[in-house]
XYZ file of C-alpha atoms in Angstrom:
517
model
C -60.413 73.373 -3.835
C -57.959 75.830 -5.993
C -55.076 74.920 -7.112
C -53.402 77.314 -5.122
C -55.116 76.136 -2.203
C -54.347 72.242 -2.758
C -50.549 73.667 -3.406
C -49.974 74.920 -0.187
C -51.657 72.449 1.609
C -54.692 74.045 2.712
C -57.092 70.625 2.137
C -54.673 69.071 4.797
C -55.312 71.965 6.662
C -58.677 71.611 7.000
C -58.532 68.275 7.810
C -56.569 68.908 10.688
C -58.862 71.448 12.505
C -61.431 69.005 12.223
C -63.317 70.690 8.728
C -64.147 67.956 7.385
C -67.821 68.893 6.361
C -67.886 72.142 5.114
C -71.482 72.456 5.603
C -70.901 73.025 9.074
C -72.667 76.469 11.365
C -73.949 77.411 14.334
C -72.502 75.471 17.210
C -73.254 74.852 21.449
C -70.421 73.051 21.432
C -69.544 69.348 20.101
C -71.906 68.672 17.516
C -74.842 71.559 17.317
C -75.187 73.216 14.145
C -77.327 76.046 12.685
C -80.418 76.026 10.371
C -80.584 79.191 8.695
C -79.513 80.093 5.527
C -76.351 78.937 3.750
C -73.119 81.869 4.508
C -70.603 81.101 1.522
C -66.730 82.109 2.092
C -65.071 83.097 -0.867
C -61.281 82.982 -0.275
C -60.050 87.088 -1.575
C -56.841 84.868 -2.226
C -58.197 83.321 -5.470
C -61.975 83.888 -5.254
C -62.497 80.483 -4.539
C -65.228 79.062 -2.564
C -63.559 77.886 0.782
C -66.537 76.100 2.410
C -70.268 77.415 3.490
C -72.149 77.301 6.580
C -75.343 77.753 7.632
C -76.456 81.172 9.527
C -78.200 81.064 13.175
C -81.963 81.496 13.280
C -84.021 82.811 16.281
C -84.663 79.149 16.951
C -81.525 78.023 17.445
C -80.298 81.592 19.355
C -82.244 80.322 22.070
C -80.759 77.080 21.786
C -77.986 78.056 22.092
C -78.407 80.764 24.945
C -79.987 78.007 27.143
C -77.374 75.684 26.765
C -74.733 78.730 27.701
C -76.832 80.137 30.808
C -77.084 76.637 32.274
C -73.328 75.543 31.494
C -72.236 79.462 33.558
C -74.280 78.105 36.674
C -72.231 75.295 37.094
C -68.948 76.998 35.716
C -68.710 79.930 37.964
C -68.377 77.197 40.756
C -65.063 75.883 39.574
C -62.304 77.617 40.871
C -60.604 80.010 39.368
C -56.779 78.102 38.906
C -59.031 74.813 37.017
C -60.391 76.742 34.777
C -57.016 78.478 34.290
C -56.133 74.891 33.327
C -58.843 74.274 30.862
C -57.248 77.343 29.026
C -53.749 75.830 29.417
C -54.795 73.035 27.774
C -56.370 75.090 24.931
C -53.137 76.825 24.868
C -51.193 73.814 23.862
C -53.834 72.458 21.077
C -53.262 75.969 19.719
C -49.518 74.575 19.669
C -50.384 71.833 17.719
C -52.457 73.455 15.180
C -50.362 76.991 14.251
C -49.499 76.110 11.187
C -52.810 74.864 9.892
C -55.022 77.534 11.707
C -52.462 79.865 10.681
C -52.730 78.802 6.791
C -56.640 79.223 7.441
C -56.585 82.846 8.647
C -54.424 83.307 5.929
C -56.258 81.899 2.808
C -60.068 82.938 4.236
C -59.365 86.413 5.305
C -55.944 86.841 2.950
C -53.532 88.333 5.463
C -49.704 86.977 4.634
C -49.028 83.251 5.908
C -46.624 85.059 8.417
C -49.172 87.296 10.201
C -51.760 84.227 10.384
C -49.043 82.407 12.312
C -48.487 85.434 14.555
C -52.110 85.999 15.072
C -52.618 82.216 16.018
C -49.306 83.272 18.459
C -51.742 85.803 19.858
C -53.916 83.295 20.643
C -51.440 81.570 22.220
C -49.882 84.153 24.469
C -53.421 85.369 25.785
C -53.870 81.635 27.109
C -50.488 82.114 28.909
C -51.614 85.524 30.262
C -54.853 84.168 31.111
C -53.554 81.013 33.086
C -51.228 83.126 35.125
C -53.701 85.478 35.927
C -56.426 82.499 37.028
C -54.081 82.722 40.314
C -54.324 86.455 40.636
C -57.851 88.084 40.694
C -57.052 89.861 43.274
C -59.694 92.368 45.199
C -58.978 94.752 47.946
C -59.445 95.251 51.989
C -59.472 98.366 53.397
C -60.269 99.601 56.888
C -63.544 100.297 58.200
C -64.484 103.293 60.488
C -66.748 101.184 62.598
C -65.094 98.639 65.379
C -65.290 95.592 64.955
C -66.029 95.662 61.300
C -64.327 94.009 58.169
C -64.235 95.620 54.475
C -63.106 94.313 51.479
C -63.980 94.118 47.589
C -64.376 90.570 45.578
C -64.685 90.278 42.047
C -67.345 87.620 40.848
C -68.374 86.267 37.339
C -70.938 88.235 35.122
C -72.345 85.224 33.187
C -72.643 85.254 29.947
C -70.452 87.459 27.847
C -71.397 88.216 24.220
C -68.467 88.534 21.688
C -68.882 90.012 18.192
C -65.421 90.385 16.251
C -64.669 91.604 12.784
C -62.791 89.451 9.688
C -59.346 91.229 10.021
C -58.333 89.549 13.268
C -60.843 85.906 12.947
C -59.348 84.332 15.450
C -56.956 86.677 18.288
C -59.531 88.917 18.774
C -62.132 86.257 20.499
C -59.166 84.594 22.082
C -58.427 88.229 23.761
C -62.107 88.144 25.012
C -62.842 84.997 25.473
C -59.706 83.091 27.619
C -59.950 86.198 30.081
C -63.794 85.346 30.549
C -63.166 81.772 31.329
C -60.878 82.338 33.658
C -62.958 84.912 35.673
C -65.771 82.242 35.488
C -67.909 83.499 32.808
C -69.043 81.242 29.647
C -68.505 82.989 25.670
C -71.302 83.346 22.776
C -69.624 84.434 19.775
C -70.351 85.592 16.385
C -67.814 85.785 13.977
C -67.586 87.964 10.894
C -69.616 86.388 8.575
C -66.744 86.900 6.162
C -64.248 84.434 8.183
C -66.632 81.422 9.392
C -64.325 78.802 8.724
C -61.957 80.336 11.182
C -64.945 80.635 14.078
C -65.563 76.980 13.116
C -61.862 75.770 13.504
C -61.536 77.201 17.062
C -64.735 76.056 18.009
C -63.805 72.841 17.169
C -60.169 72.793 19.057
C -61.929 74.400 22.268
C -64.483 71.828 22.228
C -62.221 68.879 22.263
C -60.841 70.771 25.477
C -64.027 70.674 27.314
C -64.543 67.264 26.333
C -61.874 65.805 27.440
C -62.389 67.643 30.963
C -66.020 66.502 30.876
C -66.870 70.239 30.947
C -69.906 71.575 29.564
C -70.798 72.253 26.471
C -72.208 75.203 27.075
C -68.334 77.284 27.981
C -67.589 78.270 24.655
C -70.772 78.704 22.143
C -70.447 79.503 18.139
C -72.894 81.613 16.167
C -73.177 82.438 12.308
C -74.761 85.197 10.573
C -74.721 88.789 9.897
C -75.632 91.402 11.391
C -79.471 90.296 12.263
C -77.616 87.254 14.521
C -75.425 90.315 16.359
C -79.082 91.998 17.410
C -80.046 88.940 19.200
C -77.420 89.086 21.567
C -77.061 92.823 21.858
C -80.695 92.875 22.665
C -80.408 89.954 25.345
C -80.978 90.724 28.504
C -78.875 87.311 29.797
C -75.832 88.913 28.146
C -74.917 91.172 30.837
C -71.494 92.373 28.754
C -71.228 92.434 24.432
C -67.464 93.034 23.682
C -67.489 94.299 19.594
C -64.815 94.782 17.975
C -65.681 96.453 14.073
C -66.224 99.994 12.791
C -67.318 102.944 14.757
C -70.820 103.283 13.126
C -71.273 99.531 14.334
C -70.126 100.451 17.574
C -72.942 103.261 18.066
C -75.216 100.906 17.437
C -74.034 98.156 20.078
C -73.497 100.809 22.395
C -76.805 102.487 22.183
C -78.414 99.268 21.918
C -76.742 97.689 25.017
C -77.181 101.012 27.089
C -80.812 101.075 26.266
C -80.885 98.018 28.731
C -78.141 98.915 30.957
C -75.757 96.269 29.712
C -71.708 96.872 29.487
C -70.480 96.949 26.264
C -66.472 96.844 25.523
C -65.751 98.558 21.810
C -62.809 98.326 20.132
C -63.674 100.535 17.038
C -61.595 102.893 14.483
C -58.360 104.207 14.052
C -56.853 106.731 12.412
C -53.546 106.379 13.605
C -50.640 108.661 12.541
C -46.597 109.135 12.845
C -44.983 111.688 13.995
C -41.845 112.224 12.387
C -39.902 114.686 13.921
C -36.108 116.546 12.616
C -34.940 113.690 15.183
C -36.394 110.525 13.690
C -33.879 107.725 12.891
C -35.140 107.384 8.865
C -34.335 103.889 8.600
C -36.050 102.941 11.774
C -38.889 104.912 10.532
C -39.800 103.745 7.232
C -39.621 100.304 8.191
C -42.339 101.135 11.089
C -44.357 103.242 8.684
C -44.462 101.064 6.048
C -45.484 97.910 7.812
C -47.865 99.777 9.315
C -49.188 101.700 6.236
C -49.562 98.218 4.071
C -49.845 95.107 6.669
C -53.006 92.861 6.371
C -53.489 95.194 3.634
C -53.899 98.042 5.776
C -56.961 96.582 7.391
C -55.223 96.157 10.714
C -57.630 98.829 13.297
C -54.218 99.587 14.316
C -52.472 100.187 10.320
C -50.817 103.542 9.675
C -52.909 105.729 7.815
C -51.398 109.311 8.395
C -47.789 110.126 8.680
C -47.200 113.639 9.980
C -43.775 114.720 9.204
C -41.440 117.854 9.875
C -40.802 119.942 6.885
C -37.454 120.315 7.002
C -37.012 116.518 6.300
C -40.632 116.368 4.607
C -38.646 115.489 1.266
C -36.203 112.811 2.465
C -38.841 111.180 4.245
C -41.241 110.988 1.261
C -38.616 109.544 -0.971
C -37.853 107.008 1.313
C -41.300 105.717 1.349
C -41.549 105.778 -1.899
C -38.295 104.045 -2.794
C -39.852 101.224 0.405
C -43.216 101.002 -1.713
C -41.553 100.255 -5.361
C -40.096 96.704 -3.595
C -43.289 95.673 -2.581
C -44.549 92.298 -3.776
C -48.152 92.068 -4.047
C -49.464 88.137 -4.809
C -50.465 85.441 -3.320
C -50.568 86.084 0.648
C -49.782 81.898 1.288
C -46.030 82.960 -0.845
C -44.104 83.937 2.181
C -41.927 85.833 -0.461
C -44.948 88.289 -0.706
C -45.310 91.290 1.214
C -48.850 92.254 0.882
C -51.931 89.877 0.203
C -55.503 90.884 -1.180
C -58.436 93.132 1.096
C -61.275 91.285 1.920
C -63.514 91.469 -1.000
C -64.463 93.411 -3.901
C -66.802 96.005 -1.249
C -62.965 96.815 0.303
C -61.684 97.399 -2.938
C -65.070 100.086 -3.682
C -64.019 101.538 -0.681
C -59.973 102.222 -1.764
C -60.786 103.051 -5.449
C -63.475 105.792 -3.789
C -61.106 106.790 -1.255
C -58.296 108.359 -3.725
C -61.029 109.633 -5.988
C -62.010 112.201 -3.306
C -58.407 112.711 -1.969
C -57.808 114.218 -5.530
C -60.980 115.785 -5.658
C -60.270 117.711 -2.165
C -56.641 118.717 -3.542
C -54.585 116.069 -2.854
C -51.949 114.788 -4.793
C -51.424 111.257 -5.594
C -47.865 110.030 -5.108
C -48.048 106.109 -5.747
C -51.109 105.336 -7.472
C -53.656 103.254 -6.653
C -54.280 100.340 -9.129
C -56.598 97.111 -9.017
C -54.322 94.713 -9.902
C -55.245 92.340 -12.456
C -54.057 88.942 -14.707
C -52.774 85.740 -13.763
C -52.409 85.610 -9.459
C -54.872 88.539 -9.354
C -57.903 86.832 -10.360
C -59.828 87.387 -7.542
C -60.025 90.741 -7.721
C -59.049 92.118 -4.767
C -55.604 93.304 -4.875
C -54.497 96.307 -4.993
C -51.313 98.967 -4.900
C -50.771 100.674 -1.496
C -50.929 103.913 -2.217
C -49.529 107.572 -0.940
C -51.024 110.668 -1.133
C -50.147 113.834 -0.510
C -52.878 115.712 2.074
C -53.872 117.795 4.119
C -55.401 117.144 7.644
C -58.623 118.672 7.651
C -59.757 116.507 4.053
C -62.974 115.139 4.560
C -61.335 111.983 3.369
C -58.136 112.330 5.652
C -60.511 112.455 8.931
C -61.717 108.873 7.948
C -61.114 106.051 8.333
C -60.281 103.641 5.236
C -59.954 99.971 5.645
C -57.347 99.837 2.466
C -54.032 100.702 2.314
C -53.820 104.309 1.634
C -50.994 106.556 3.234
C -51.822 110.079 3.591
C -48.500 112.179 3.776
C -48.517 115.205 6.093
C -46.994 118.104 6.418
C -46.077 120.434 9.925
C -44.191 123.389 10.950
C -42.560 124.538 14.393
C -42.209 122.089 17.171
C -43.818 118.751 18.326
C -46.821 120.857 19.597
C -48.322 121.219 16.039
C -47.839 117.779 15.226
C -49.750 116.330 17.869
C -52.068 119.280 17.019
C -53.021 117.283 13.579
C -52.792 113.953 15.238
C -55.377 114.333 17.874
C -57.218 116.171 15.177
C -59.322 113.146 14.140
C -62.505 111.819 16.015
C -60.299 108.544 16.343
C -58.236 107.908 18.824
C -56.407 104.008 18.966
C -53.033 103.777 18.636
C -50.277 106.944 17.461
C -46.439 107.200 17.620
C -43.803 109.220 17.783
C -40.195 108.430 15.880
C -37.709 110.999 17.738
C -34.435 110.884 19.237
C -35.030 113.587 21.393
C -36.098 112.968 24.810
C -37.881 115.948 25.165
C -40.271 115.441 22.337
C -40.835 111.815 23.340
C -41.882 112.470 27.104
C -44.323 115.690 25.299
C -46.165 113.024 23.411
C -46.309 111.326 26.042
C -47.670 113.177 28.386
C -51.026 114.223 29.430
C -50.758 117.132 26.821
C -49.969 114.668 24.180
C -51.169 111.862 22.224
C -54.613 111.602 23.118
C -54.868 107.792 21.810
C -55.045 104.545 23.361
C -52.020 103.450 22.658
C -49.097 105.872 22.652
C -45.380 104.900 20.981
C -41.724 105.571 20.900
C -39.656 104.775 17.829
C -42.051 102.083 17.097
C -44.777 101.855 14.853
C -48.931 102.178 15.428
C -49.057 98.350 14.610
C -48.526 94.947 16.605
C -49.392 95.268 19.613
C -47.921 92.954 22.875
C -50.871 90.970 24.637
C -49.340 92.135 28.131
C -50.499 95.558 27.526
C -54.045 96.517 27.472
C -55.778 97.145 23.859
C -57.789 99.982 23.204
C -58.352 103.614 22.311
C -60.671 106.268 23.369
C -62.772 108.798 21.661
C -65.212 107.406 18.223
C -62.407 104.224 18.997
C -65.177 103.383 21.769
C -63.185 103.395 24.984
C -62.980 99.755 25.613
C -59.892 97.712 27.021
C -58.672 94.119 25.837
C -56.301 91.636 26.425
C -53.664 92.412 29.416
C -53.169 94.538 31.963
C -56.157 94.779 34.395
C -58.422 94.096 30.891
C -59.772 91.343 33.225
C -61.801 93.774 35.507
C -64.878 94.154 32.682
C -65.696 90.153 32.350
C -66.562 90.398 36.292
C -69.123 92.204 38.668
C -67.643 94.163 41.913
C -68.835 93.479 45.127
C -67.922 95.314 48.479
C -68.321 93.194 51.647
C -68.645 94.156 55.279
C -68.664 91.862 57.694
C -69.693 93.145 61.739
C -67.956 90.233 64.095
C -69.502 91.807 67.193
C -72.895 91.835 69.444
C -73.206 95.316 67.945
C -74.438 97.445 65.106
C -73.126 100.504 64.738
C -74.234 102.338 62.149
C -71.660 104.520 59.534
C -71.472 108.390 59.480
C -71.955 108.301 63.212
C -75.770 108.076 62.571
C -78.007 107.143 66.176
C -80.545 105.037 65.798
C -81.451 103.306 69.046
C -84.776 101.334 69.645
């Protein structure tokens, strides 16, 4: 272990989430592990090795699967306020272990110390969302046009429910998914990134002691390792009714097209492209504090991070400056430093990816305002840290109507009214999360309405990232459509059903039809 990593206690860490052998995998639960080939996660912190484990094989998929589809027969029988308080317990190991599953999201995936204990916060809000709603899965009764007859709708467990989540979120993201499945009755398979293992392995092992201790099955809550190979066995599995995928939108096309081929559900969260709108109204300070977390949070490899800001001319100059002056105090370093602001991207791929992305903002006519830099010498040695960058663009760039998993600001300019501005905004094939920063009510309820932002998420004097669990998650268009965490999120882990009951000696039939024998 690094010095860096012994310094800030991460050994302890480990210890506490139960890591003790880093050659740990594949899991059913307790004690199962994978036989496939070693996965080796390299902390972007330091470039350190943080601990291997061993990828899933076809072999023990089915394991694994069997194990899952017997546990759901037995766990769909429970009802629904125990299992709420199987994820109440969870909730309160999730207590115990913030700060060390919080230093783990931080040193495997590199996000700051501060925004690993917020995600594990995530985790531990959904389980309060999710015990609440264990009393409230409600269905509906209506009236029936026959005499004598009864309608209403039920909503029952699907089974087993697939989950496939990406490295910037290793830990919320399943949690999202996962405590809203058990509580409508349905048992989890899930593959994390293959970039983030250690973190899959951690909450594997906190949720297991949970079951255990309730004599539970092992089954409820399944871990799988591996890359993308591992994801088409469950996409392709017919006993996963519903694959919820969380990644990029050319991943999602291929879930989706995958999963409709055999009339599964599939839940995306994909892309964004999100953008401000920064109107003659905008409080500035408000503003640049929202747009610059946004921009340069987790690196800018939040789905959610601000990647376009779309401001009015006349204050087009006072608003750059601002931004500027906001990037110069940046602190770039080690993400565990809670003086830092910004930690490393992922790996060295992520850093292709930024370097490429302002070659061919320049190369389409844009104009590089803070440069981008790989930063490099003592605290930088792993290679992946880098300058957030602004550039000066235009909408229509080839480059500007992607998305970039790096933290690169494109700087926008409109004319006229609010009209134009959401013009550019919904100009993108993404569509997640947008916002507005205005003091005038009439250009707030215009982005607002049904002529307005056409994203998922839609915001007032607040920025495109950090979203609240009671809300639900999502964004339409290439961002896949799907729904997580609150709200009536809950409504895609089950199956519908519409009952009628007749509680007389006759059977009349609907529509008025006749048929008498």
């Amino acid at each position: 272990m690094s010095t860096i990593a012994k310094d800030f206690g991460m050994d302890e860490a480990l210890r506490l989430l139960g890591i003790k052998d880093i050659n740990e995998g594949s899991s059913t639960g307790q004690n199962s592990f994978g036989s496939g080939p070693v996965i080796s996660s390299y902390s972007p912190v330091d470039g350190v090795l943080v601990g291997k484990v061993k990828a899933t094989t076809q072999s023990d998929y089915d394991k694994v699967m069997k194990t899952a589809t017997a546990a759901f027969k037995d766990f769909r029988t429970i009802p629904a306020p125990q299992r709420g308080e199987l994820v109440r317990q969870f909730g309160n190991k999730l207590r115990e272990a913030k700060e060390s599953l919080g230093k783990l999201v931080s040193y495997e995936m590199g996000k700051s110390y501060q925004e690993g204990l917020g995600e594990v916060q995530e985790m531990i809000d959904i389980c309060d969302f999710a015990v609440g709603l264990s009393r409230q899965l409600h269905g509906l009764t209506m009236h029936s046009e026959r005499p004598g007859h009864r309608m209403y709708e039920q909503y029952h467990p699907l089974g087993v429910v697939g989950i496939i989540s990406a490295f910037n979120f290793p830990v919320a993201v399943w949690a999202w998914n996962t405590t809203l499945a058990w509580v409508c009755g349905d048992v989890c398979v899930w593959k994390p990134s293959e970039k983030t293992p250690l973190c899959g392995i951690a909450c594997q092992n906190i949720i297991a002691q949970v079951l255990k201790d309730n004599n539970m099955p092992e089954g409820i809550s399944c871990l799988i390792n591996g890359d993308y190979k591992v994801g088409e066995m469950m996409t392709t599995d017919t006993r996963i009714p519903l694959i919820s995928a969380t990644g990029s939108t050319r991943m999602g096309k291929i879930v989706a097209a995958t999963v409709g081929q055999r009339l599964g559900k599939s839940l995306l969260e994909l892309g964004g492209n999100n953008a401000i709108i920064i109107t003659p109204d905008a409080d500035i300070k408000m503003t640049v504090i929202g747009a610059v977390f946004g921009a340069v949070g987790t690196a800018g490899q939040r789905c959610t991070s601000t990647r376009r800001l779309i401001i009015h001319e006349s204050i087009y100059d006072k608003v750059k400056n601002a931004i500027v002056d906001a990037y110069k105090q940046l602190r770039i370093g080690n993400p565990l430093d809670e003086n830092n602001h910004v930690g490393p991207l992922i790996d060295k791929d992520a850093v292709a990816g930024y370097q490429d992305a302002l070659k061919k903002v320049v190369d389409e006519g844009g104009n590089i305002i803070i440069e981008g830099v790989v930063l490099s010498g003592e605290g930088y040695e792993s290679g992946c840290y880098v300058q957030p960058a602004i550039a000066e663009a235009q909408n229509n760039f080839e480059i500007v109507q992607h998305e970039t998993f790096a933290p690169v600001l494109y700087l926008l300019k409109y004319s006229g009214d609010v009209t134009n501005a959401l013009d550019l905004q919904n100009g993108v094939a993404q569509g997640l999360s947008s916002a507005i920063m205005t003091n005038n009510l009439r250009e707030a309820e215009r982005f607002l309405s049904a002529a307005g932002s056409d994203c998922g998420i839609a915001n007032v004097n607040i920025g495109t990232s950090g979203a609240e669990i009671g809300g639900a998650f999502g964004g339409e268009k290439d961002t896949g459509g799907g729904r997580e965490s609150g709200s009536d999120a809950w409504k895609v882990y089950m199956r519908r059903q519409t009952n009628t009951i007749n509680y007389t000696t006759e059977l009349p039939l609907a529509q008025g039809i006749k048929f008498d024998l």
